Amino acid sequence: MSNDYFQGLNYSLANEDTWIEYKLAPENADSIFAVCGSGSRVIPLLARNPKELHIVDLSEAQLKLFRLRHESIKKLSYREYLFFLGYLKEENQLNRRELFKRLTLSSEDITYWDHFKSLWEAQGFIYLGKWENHFMMLGRIYQRLTCSQLFSLFDTKDYSHQKSLLNHFWITPLFQLYTKIVMNEWVANRLLYKGSFAGSKDKKTMKITAAEYVSGEFDDLFKTTWVKSNYFLQLIFLNSVMFKEAFPAECDEGLFYKVKNSSTQIHFHQKNLLELLKERPHDFYSLSDTFSYMKDEDVAEFLEALPKDIKKSSLMVIRTFMRKPSFKISSPWETKTELNERYAKEDCTRMYEFSVLKKA
Ligand SMILES: C[S@@+](CC[C@H](N)C(=O)[O-])C[C@H]1O[C@@H](n2cnc3c(N)ncnc32)[C@H](O)[C@@H]1O
């Protein structure tokens, strides 16, 4: 199910709030295992300074994007890096083409990025992914159809300021109607996931529809959290991560310098993570939202197939979106429902169920 969709550059910003994994990852581990995605979800793990980092993705383009991010941290200053990726729109007349030339990349990676030159020269790399472009388009449709001036709701000095404007700029029934018509299962399955959407009727394990799920969570985010600090909502509704308060974990200055100084040995794997997991033990596993796209029978016994010498207290973070295939969790692995629910609420995208497994 995953191979059809997971090709090319699907993710460039991150539709996961990686602070969760960063906080859970141990310092100075022997080895961390991480699904690449945009690469933004992996960069903060390097700040934990593992001896080795194993990065896996079915799509070679996603691995290229990690290498680009990592090299730009190594070779550029903090502000150059933010500008290069696209978080800063302008910076002291810097030019992305010139910054790119300072990176050491393979000729294959350089050729790949040259294809998109005009796009990333203008706006950086974080808006290149198919996923980001799909949701930015849905955000533009919302603004046009409803004539909403959502910028004012984002540009507030604090949460109480936002709360005082909420009734003026956010109409829950209107957003519910919009999700039913536009941000629904059919559109996601047809236009983005090409038949692999985990929230579609025949795949999801959640009782509600994708439109109900998204409208409920977004409505709650607008009502109960300060959206100026939410990069995910800004990407969708403003088509840009507009405010520095919203910058995701990879933009944190302290983390930037830790990654710059890290000497982790990085290994890249373009293969199915279920195969790679069997090969050797790791101390922390960041498996992203990959299980949603797998068949029940492929993951049912995956814990049984792991090497037996994984250390005690090692953690594994699994995210799922609308479809959680059933996998057997048996001793020595355990999970705590109340913690999983807490992580799901903490994640500023609110798009995932969490299964954080610990080896007792
Ligand atoms: C659903 S995406 C999540 C991306 C992520 N939310 C982010 O913020 O970058 C999962 C990533 O895992 C990769 N992937 C999916 N199934 C995989 C598998 N079985 N083995 C290895 N990589 C896989 C995809 O190519 C994709 O980059």
Short mmCIF file of C-alpha atoms and ligand atoms in Angstrom, two decimals:
data_model
loop_
_atom_site.label_atom_id
_atom_site.label_comp_id
_atom_site.label_asym_id
_atom_site.label_seq_id
_atom_site.Cartn_x
_atom_site.Cartn_y
_atom_site.Cartn_z
CA MET A 1 0.00 0.00 0.00
CA SER A 2 2.81 2.45 0.79
CA ASN A 3 4.99 2.03 -2.30
CA ASP A 4 2.59 3.77 -4.71
CA TYR A 5 2.37 6.98 -2.78
CA PHE A 6 5.78 7.16 -1.10
CA GLN A 7 7.87 8.25 -4.06
CA GLY A 8 9.46 11.59 -4.89
CA LEU A 9 9.32 14.57 -2.56
CA ASN A 10 6.10 14.32 -0.56
CA TYR A 11 7.19 16.10 2.64
CA SER A 12 9.38 19.19 2.93
CA LEU A 13 8.36 20.98 6.14
CA ALA A 14 7.04 18.32 8.55
CA ASN A 15 3.49 17.59 9.45
CA GLU A 16 4.57 16.28 12.83
CA ASP A 17 5.54 18.21 15.91
CA THR A 18 8.98 16.74 16.51
CA TRP A 19 9.40 18.28 19.96
CA ILE A 20 7.64 15.16 21.25
CA GLU A 21 10.31 12.77 19.94
CA TYR A 22 13.11 15.16 20.88
CA LYS A 23 11.94 15.23 24.50
CA LEU A 24 11.69 11.44 24.63
CA ALA A 25 15.03 10.66 22.98
CA PRO A 26 17.96 9.80 25.28
CA GLU A 27 21.19 11.81 25.39
CA ASN A 28 24.36 10.15 23.98
CA ALA A 29 22.64 6.92 22.86
CA ASP A 30 24.61 4.30 21.01
CA SER A 31 22.12 4.27 18.16
CA ILE A 32 18.92 6.03 17.10
CA PHE A 33 16.62 4.77 14.35
CA ALA A 34 14.46 7.34 12.56
CA VAL A 35 12.12 7.50 9.60
CA CYS A 36 13.26 10.41 7.46
CA GLY A 37 10.15 12.10 5.99
CA SER A 38 11.02 15.75 5.46
CA GLY A 39 14.20 15.33 7.50
CA SER A 40 12.95 18.07 9.79
CA ARG A 41 11.62 15.35 12.07
CA VAL A 42 15.15 13.86 12.34
CA ILE A 43 17.38 16.93 12.74
CA PRO A 44 16.43 17.53 16.42
CA LEU A 45 17.38 13.93 17.28
CA LEU A 46 20.96 14.71 16.22
CA ALA A 47 21.06 17.33 18.96
CA ARG A 48 20.85 14.38 21.39
CA ASN A 49 24.27 13.38 20.08
CA PRO A 50 23.84 9.64 19.40
CA LYS A 51 26.96 7.74 18.30
CA GLU A 52 25.02 6.46 15.29
CA LEU A 53 21.86 7.53 13.52
CA HIS A 54 20.11 5.18 11.09
CA ILE A 55 17.73 7.03 8.78
CA VAL A 56 15.29 5.14 6.62
CA ASP A 57 12.82 6.08 3.93
CA LEU A 58 11.29 4.38 0.91
CA SER A 59 11.79 7.59 -1.03
CA GLU A 60 15.34 8.59 -1.95
CA ALA A 61 14.17 12.21 -2.42
CA GLN A 62 13.32 12.43 1.29
CA LEU A 63 16.83 11.19 2.19
CA LYS A 64 18.30 13.83 -0.11
CA LEU A 65 16.33 16.48 1.74
CA PHE A 66 17.72 15.33 5.08
CA ARG A 67 21.27 15.51 3.70
CA LEU A 68 20.59 19.03 2.44
CA ARG A 69 19.24 20.15 5.82
CA HIS A 70 22.13 18.55 7.69
CA GLU A 71 24.81 20.01 5.38
CA SER A 72 23.26 23.45 5.64
CA ILE A 73 23.52 23.30 9.44
CA LYS A 74 27.15 22.24 9.16
CA LYS A 75 28.17 24.90 6.63
CA LEU A 76 25.93 27.94 7.22
CA SER A 77 25.37 30.37 10.07
CA TYR A 78 22.12 30.13 12.02
CA ARG A 79 20.42 32.99 10.15
CA GLU A 80 21.72 31.78 6.79
CA TYR A 81 20.26 28.35 7.56
CA LEU A 82 16.82 29.77 8.45
CA PHE A 83 16.85 31.83 5.27
CA PHE A 84 18.15 28.98 3.11
CA LEU A 85 15.35 26.63 4.21
CA GLY A 86 12.71 29.34 3.76
CA TYR A 87 11.82 30.29 7.35
CA LEU A 88 13.22 33.80 6.83
CA LYS A 89 11.97 35.50 3.68
CA GLU A 90 14.91 37.85 3.29
CA GLU A 91 18.19 38.14 5.09
CA ASN A 92 20.84 40.78 4.39
CA GLN A 93 20.61 40.32 0.64
CA LEU A 94 21.55 36.65 0.93
CA ASN A 95 21.07 34.52 -2.12
CA ARG A 96 20.06 30.84 -1.82
CA ARG A 97 22.00 29.85 -4.94
CA GLU A 98 25.22 31.17 -3.37
CA LEU A 99 24.49 29.41 -0.07
CA PHE A 100 23.80 26.16 -1.92
CA LYS A 101 27.29 26.33 -3.48
CA ARG A 102 28.83 26.26 0.01
CA LEU A 103 27.34 22.83 0.77
CA THR A 104 29.18 19.59 0.12
CA LEU A 105 26.72 17.28 -1.60
CA SER A 106 27.10 14.36 -4.01
CA SER A 107 26.84 15.18 -7.71
CA GLU A 108 23.64 13.13 -7.77
CA ASP A 109 22.07 15.26 -5.02
CA ILE A 110 23.21 18.51 -6.70
CA THR A 111 21.64 17.42 -10.00
CA TYR A 112 18.40 16.57 -8.21
CA TRP A 113 18.13 19.98 -6.51
CA ASP A 114 19.07 21.75 -9.74
CA HIS A 115 15.75 20.54 -11.22
CA PHE A 116 13.84 22.61 -8.66
CA LYS A 117 16.23 25.57 -8.72
CA SER A 118 13.75 28.27 -9.60
CA LEU A 119 11.37 27.13 -6.85
CA TRP A 120 13.83 26.92 -3.96
CA GLU A 121 15.77 30.01 -5.01
CA ALA A 122 12.60 32.00 -4.56
CA GLN A 123 11.06 30.48 -1.44
CA GLY A 124 13.46 27.99 0.10
CA PHE A 125 12.92 24.28 0.57
CA ILE A 126 10.18 23.97 3.15
CA TYR A 127 7.31 24.55 0.70
CA LEU A 128 8.44 22.11 -2.02
CA GLY A 129 6.64 18.94 -0.88
CA LYS A 130 3.51 17.59 -2.57
CA TRP A 131 1.83 17.28 0.83
CA GLU A 132 2.59 20.90 1.77
CA ASN A 133 1.38 22.14 -1.64
CA HIS A 134 -1.87 20.21 -1.37
CA PHE A 135 -2.70 21.65 2.05
CA MET A 136 -1.61 25.16 1.07
CA MET A 137 -4.02 24.92 -1.85
CA LEU A 138 -6.83 23.82 0.51
CA GLY A 139 -6.03 26.79 2.76
CA ARG A 140 -6.27 29.21 -0.18
CA ILE A 141 -9.62 27.70 -1.15
CA TYR A 142 -10.88 28.23 2.40
CA GLN A 143 -9.84 31.88 2.42
CA ARG A 144 -11.43 32.49 -1.00
CA LEU A 145 -14.70 30.65 -0.36
CA THR A 146 -15.29 32.15 3.05
CA CYS A 147 -13.56 35.55 2.57
CA SER A 148 -11.98 34.93 5.99
CA GLN A 149 -9.32 37.36 7.14
CA LEU A 150 -7.53 34.75 9.23
CA PHE A 151 -4.25 36.68 9.29
CA SER A 152 -5.67 38.91 12.06
CA LEU A 153 -6.36 35.86 14.17
CA PHE A 154 -2.73 34.76 13.86
CA ASP A 155 -1.21 38.21 14.33
CA THR A 156 -2.07 38.64 18.01
CA LYS A 157 0.06 39.59 20.97
CA ASP A 158 -1.11 36.70 23.14
CA TYR A 159 -3.81 34.07 23.58
CA SER A 160 -6.31 36.40 25.30
CA HIS A 161 -5.96 38.85 22.40
CA GLN A 162 -6.73 35.97 20.00
CA LYS A 163 -9.69 34.91 22.17
CA SER A 164 -11.18 38.40 21.98
CA LEU A 165 -11.10 38.21 18.15
CA LEU A 166 -12.22 34.61 17.77
CA ASN A 167 -15.96 35.10 17.21
CA HIS A 168 -15.23 37.68 14.57
CA PHE A 169 -12.86 35.57 12.47
CA TRP A 170 -13.59 31.92 13.22
CA ILE A 171 -17.02 30.44 12.57
CA THR A 172 -17.11 26.79 13.56
CA PRO A 173 -20.13 25.71 11.39
CA LEU A 174 -18.53 27.37 8.37
CA PHE A 175 -15.29 25.43 8.88
CA GLN A 176 -17.25 22.22 9.41
CA LEU A 177 -19.08 22.78 6.15
CA TYR A 178 -15.82 23.54 4.37
CA THR A 179 -14.13 20.34 5.62
CA LYS A 180 -17.14 18.31 4.48
CA ILE A 181 -16.97 19.76 0.98
CA VAL A 182 -13.23 20.32 0.48
CA MET A 183 -10.99 18.82 3.17
CA ASN A 184 -12.57 15.40 2.95
CA GLU A 185 -11.70 11.78 2.29
CA TRP A 186 -12.47 11.91 -1.42
CA VAL A 187 -10.25 14.92 -2.12
CA ALA A 188 -7.36 13.55 -0.03
CA ASN A 189 -7.56 10.09 -1.57
CA ARG A 190 -7.94 11.24 -5.17
CA LEU A 191 -5.78 14.34 -5.36
CA LEU A 192 -3.00 13.66 -2.89
CA TYR A 193 -2.65 10.06 -1.76
CA LYS A 194 -3.65 8.46 -5.09
CA GLY A 195 -5.73 5.78 -3.38
CA SER A 196 -3.51 5.25 -0.31
CA PHE A 197 -5.23 7.66 2.11
CA ALA A 198 -5.26 6.06 5.57
CA GLY A 199 -8.44 7.98 6.44
CA SER A 200 -10.52 6.47 3.64
CA LYS A 201 -13.60 4.40 4.48
CA ASP A 202 -12.03 1.06 3.61
CA LYS A 203 -8.81 1.67 5.56
CA LYS A 204 -9.50 3.80 8.64
CA THR A 205 -9.94 2.30 12.09
CA MET A 206 -11.24 5.56 13.58
CA LYS A 207 -15.02 5.76 13.77
CA ILE A 208 -15.40 9.34 12.53
CA THR A 209 -14.72 10.69 9.02
CA ALA A 210 -11.58 12.59 8.00
CA ALA A 211 -13.63 15.81 7.72
CA GLU A 212 -15.04 15.36 11.24
CA TYR A 213 -11.61 14.58 12.65
CA VAL A 214 -9.86 17.55 11.03
CA SER A 215 -12.65 20.03 11.76
CA GLY A 216 -12.86 18.94 15.42
CA GLU A 217 -9.11 19.19 16.06
CA PHE A 218 -8.54 22.45 14.14
CA ASP A 219 -11.55 24.05 15.80
CA ASP A 220 -10.12 23.09 19.19
CA LEU A 221 -6.67 24.46 18.25
CA PHE A 222 -8.17 27.83 17.26
CA LYS A 223 -10.27 27.97 20.42
CA THR A 224 -7.83 26.73 23.04
CA THR A 225 -4.27 27.40 21.83
CA TRP A 226 -2.30 30.43 20.65
CA VAL A 227 -2.18 29.92 16.87
CA LYS A 228 0.62 32.44 16.39
CA SER A 229 2.85 29.68 17.74
CA ASN A 230 1.49 26.98 15.41
CA TYR A 231 3.54 26.42 12.22
CA PHE A 232 1.16 23.78 10.93
CA LEU A 233 -1.95 25.98 10.94
CA GLN A 234 0.06 28.85 9.45
CA LEU A 235 1.29 26.65 6.62
CA ILE A 236 -2.29 25.75 5.75
CA PHE A 237 -4.19 28.99 6.37
CA LEU A 238 -1.48 31.62 5.65
CA ASN A 239 0.53 29.52 3.18
CA SER A 240 3.66 30.45 5.08
CA VAL A 241 5.25 29.91 8.50
CA MET A 242 4.89 33.58 9.15
CA PHE A 243 5.86 34.16 12.77
CA LYS A 244 9.07 33.15 14.54
CA GLU A 245 6.94 32.07 17.52
CA ALA A 246 5.72 29.22 15.30
CA PHE A 247 9.07 27.93 14.07
CA PRO A 248 9.30 24.14 14.54
CA ALA A 249 11.99 22.31 16.54
CA GLU A 250 14.58 22.32 13.75
CA CYS A 251 14.69 26.15 14.01
CA ASP A 252 15.63 26.22 17.67
CA GLU A 253 18.96 28.06 18.01
CA GLY A 254 20.27 25.87 20.85
CA LEU A 255 19.52 22.71 18.88
CA PHE A 256 21.15 24.22 15.78
CA TYR A 257 24.51 24.59 17.52
CA LYS A 258 24.30 21.14 19.08
CA VAL A 259 23.70 19.61 15.64
CA LYS A 260 26.47 21.75 14.14
CA ASN A 261 28.93 20.34 16.67
CA SER A 262 27.67 16.77 16.60
CA SER A 263 29.87 14.02 15.20
CA THR A 264 27.22 11.33 14.87
CA GLN A 265 27.87 8.67 12.26
CA ILE A 266 24.86 8.76 9.93
CA HIS A 267 23.69 5.78 7.87
CA PHE A 268 21.09 6.11 5.11
CA HIS A 269 18.76 3.27 4.13
CA GLN A 270 16.32 3.33 1.26
CA LYS A 271 14.21 0.33 2.16
CA ASN A 272 11.18 -0.88 4.08
CA LEU A 273 11.63 -0.06 7.77
CA LEU A 274 10.07 -3.36 8.85
CA GLU A 275 12.99 -5.20 7.25
CA LEU A 276 15.60 -2.80 8.64
CA LEU A 277 14.23 -3.02 12.18
CA LYS A 278 15.18 -6.70 12.34
CA GLU A 279 18.83 -6.12 11.50
CA ARG A 280 20.28 -4.65 14.70
CA PRO A 281 19.23 -3.08 18.02
CA HIS A 282 18.80 0.66 18.61
CA ASP A 283 18.19 2.66 21.78
CA PHE A 284 15.44 4.90 20.45
CA TYR A 285 13.03 4.47 17.55
CA SER A 286 11.20 7.34 15.85
CA LEU A 287 8.91 5.56 13.40
CA SER A 288 6.82 8.54 12.28
CA ASP A 289 3.41 7.94 10.71
CA THR A 290 4.22 4.85 8.71
CA PHE A 291 2.09 2.13 10.31
CA SER A 292 -1.12 3.83 9.09
CA TYR A 293 -0.10 2.78 5.59
CA MET A 294 0.74 -0.83 6.42
CA LYS A 295 -1.38 -3.95 6.35
CA ASP A 296 -2.46 -5.54 9.63
CA GLU A 297 -0.69 -8.78 8.81
CA ASP A 298 2.62 -6.97 8.14
CA VAL A 299 2.78 -5.30 11.55
CA ALA A 300 0.84 -7.73 13.76
CA GLU A 301 3.99 -9.48 15.06
CA PHE A 302 6.64 -6.87 14.31
CA LEU A 303 7.82 -6.61 17.94
CA GLU A 304 8.51 -10.34 17.98
CA ALA A 305 10.87 -9.95 15.04
CA LEU A 306 13.08 -7.31 16.71
CA PRO A 307 16.56 -8.29 17.93
CA LYS A 308 16.43 -9.65 21.46
CA ASP A 309 19.36 -7.53 22.66
CA ILE A 310 17.55 -4.15 22.52
CA LYS A 311 18.44 -2.47 25.82
CA LYS A 312 15.95 -2.14 28.67
CA SER A 313 14.08 1.21 28.79
CA SER A 314 14.48 1.77 25.04
CA LEU A 315 11.55 3.69 23.59
CA MET A 316 9.74 3.42 20.29
CA VAL A 317 7.45 6.23 19.09
CA ILE A 318 4.78 5.22 16.56
CA ARG A 319 2.34 7.76 15.16
CA THR A 320 -0.81 6.79 13.30
CA PHE A 321 -3.34 8.88 11.41
CA MET A 322 -6.95 7.62 11.42
CA ARG A 323 -5.83 4.03 10.88
CA LYS A 324 -4.03 2.09 13.55
CA PRO A 325 -3.31 -1.44 12.44
CA SER A 326 -3.46 -3.86 15.33
CA PHE A 327 -0.09 -5.07 16.49
CA LYS A 328 0.56 -7.28 19.46
CA ILE A 329 2.23 -5.57 22.43
CA SER A 330 3.49 -8.20 24.80
CA SER A 331 6.16 -8.41 27.50
CA PRO A 332 8.84 -7.03 27.65
CA TRP A 333 7.20 -4.20 25.64
CA GLU A 334 4.55 -2.02 27.26
CA THR A 335 2.63 1.18 26.57
CA LYS A 336 0.57 3.59 28.68
CA THR A 337 -2.71 4.87 27.25
CA GLU A 338 -2.82 8.04 29.34
CA LEU A 339 0.69 9.05 28.21
CA ASN A 340 -0.17 8.34 24.57
CA GLU A 341 -3.25 10.55 24.86
CA ARG A 342 -1.18 13.31 26.41
CA TYR A 343 1.35 13.28 23.54
CA ALA A 344 -1.48 13.44 21.01
CA LYS A 345 -2.79 16.66 22.61
CA GLU A 346 0.71 18.13 23.02
CA ASP A 347 1.54 17.74 19.33
CA CYS A 348 0.62 21.07 17.72
CA THR A 349 -0.61 19.39 14.52
CA ARG A 350 -3.11 17.25 16.50
CA MET A 351 -3.17 14.80 13.61
CA TYR A 352 -1.90 11.67 15.32
CA GLU A 353 -2.65 8.90 17.73
CA PHE A 354 0.54 7.93 19.59
CA SER A 355 1.80 4.51 20.61
CA VAL A 356 4.91 5.00 22.69
CA LEU A 357 6.33 1.59 23.52
CA LYS A 358 8.90 0.96 26.22
CA LYS A 359 10.99 -2.14 26.70
CA ALA A 360 10.63 -3.03 30.39
C1 LIG B 1 3.45 9.62 6.26
S1 LIG B 1 5.10 10.20 6.03
C2 LIG B 1 5.29 11.17 7.39
C3 LIG B 1 6.23 12.29 7.11
C4 LIG B 1 6.33 13.13 8.27
N1 LIG B 1 5.02 13.43 8.82
C5 LIG B 1 7.12 14.40 8.17
O1 LIG B 1 6.73 15.27 8.89
O2 LIG B 1 8.09 14.49 7.43
C6 LIG B 1 6.14 8.90 6.34
C7 LIG B 1 7.51 8.90 5.66
O3 LIG B 1 7.95 7.56 5.77
C8 LIG B 1 8.26 7.00 4.52
N2 LIG B 1 7.74 5.62 4.58
C9 LIG B 1 6.45 5.21 4.52
N3 LIG B 1 6.37 3.88 4.67
C10 LIG B 1 7.63 3.43 4.84
C11 LIG B 1 8.21 2.14 5.05
N4 LIG B 1 7.47 1.06 5.09
N5 LIG B 1 9.56 2.06 5.19
C12 LIG B 1 10.34 3.16 5.13
N6 LIG B 1 9.85 4.42 4.93
C13 LIG B 1 8.52 4.55 4.79
C14 LIG B 1 7.58 7.87 3.49
O4 LIG B 1 8.28 7.93 2.28
C15 LIG B 1 7.52 9.23 4.19
O5 LIG B 1 8.64 10.01 3.88
#
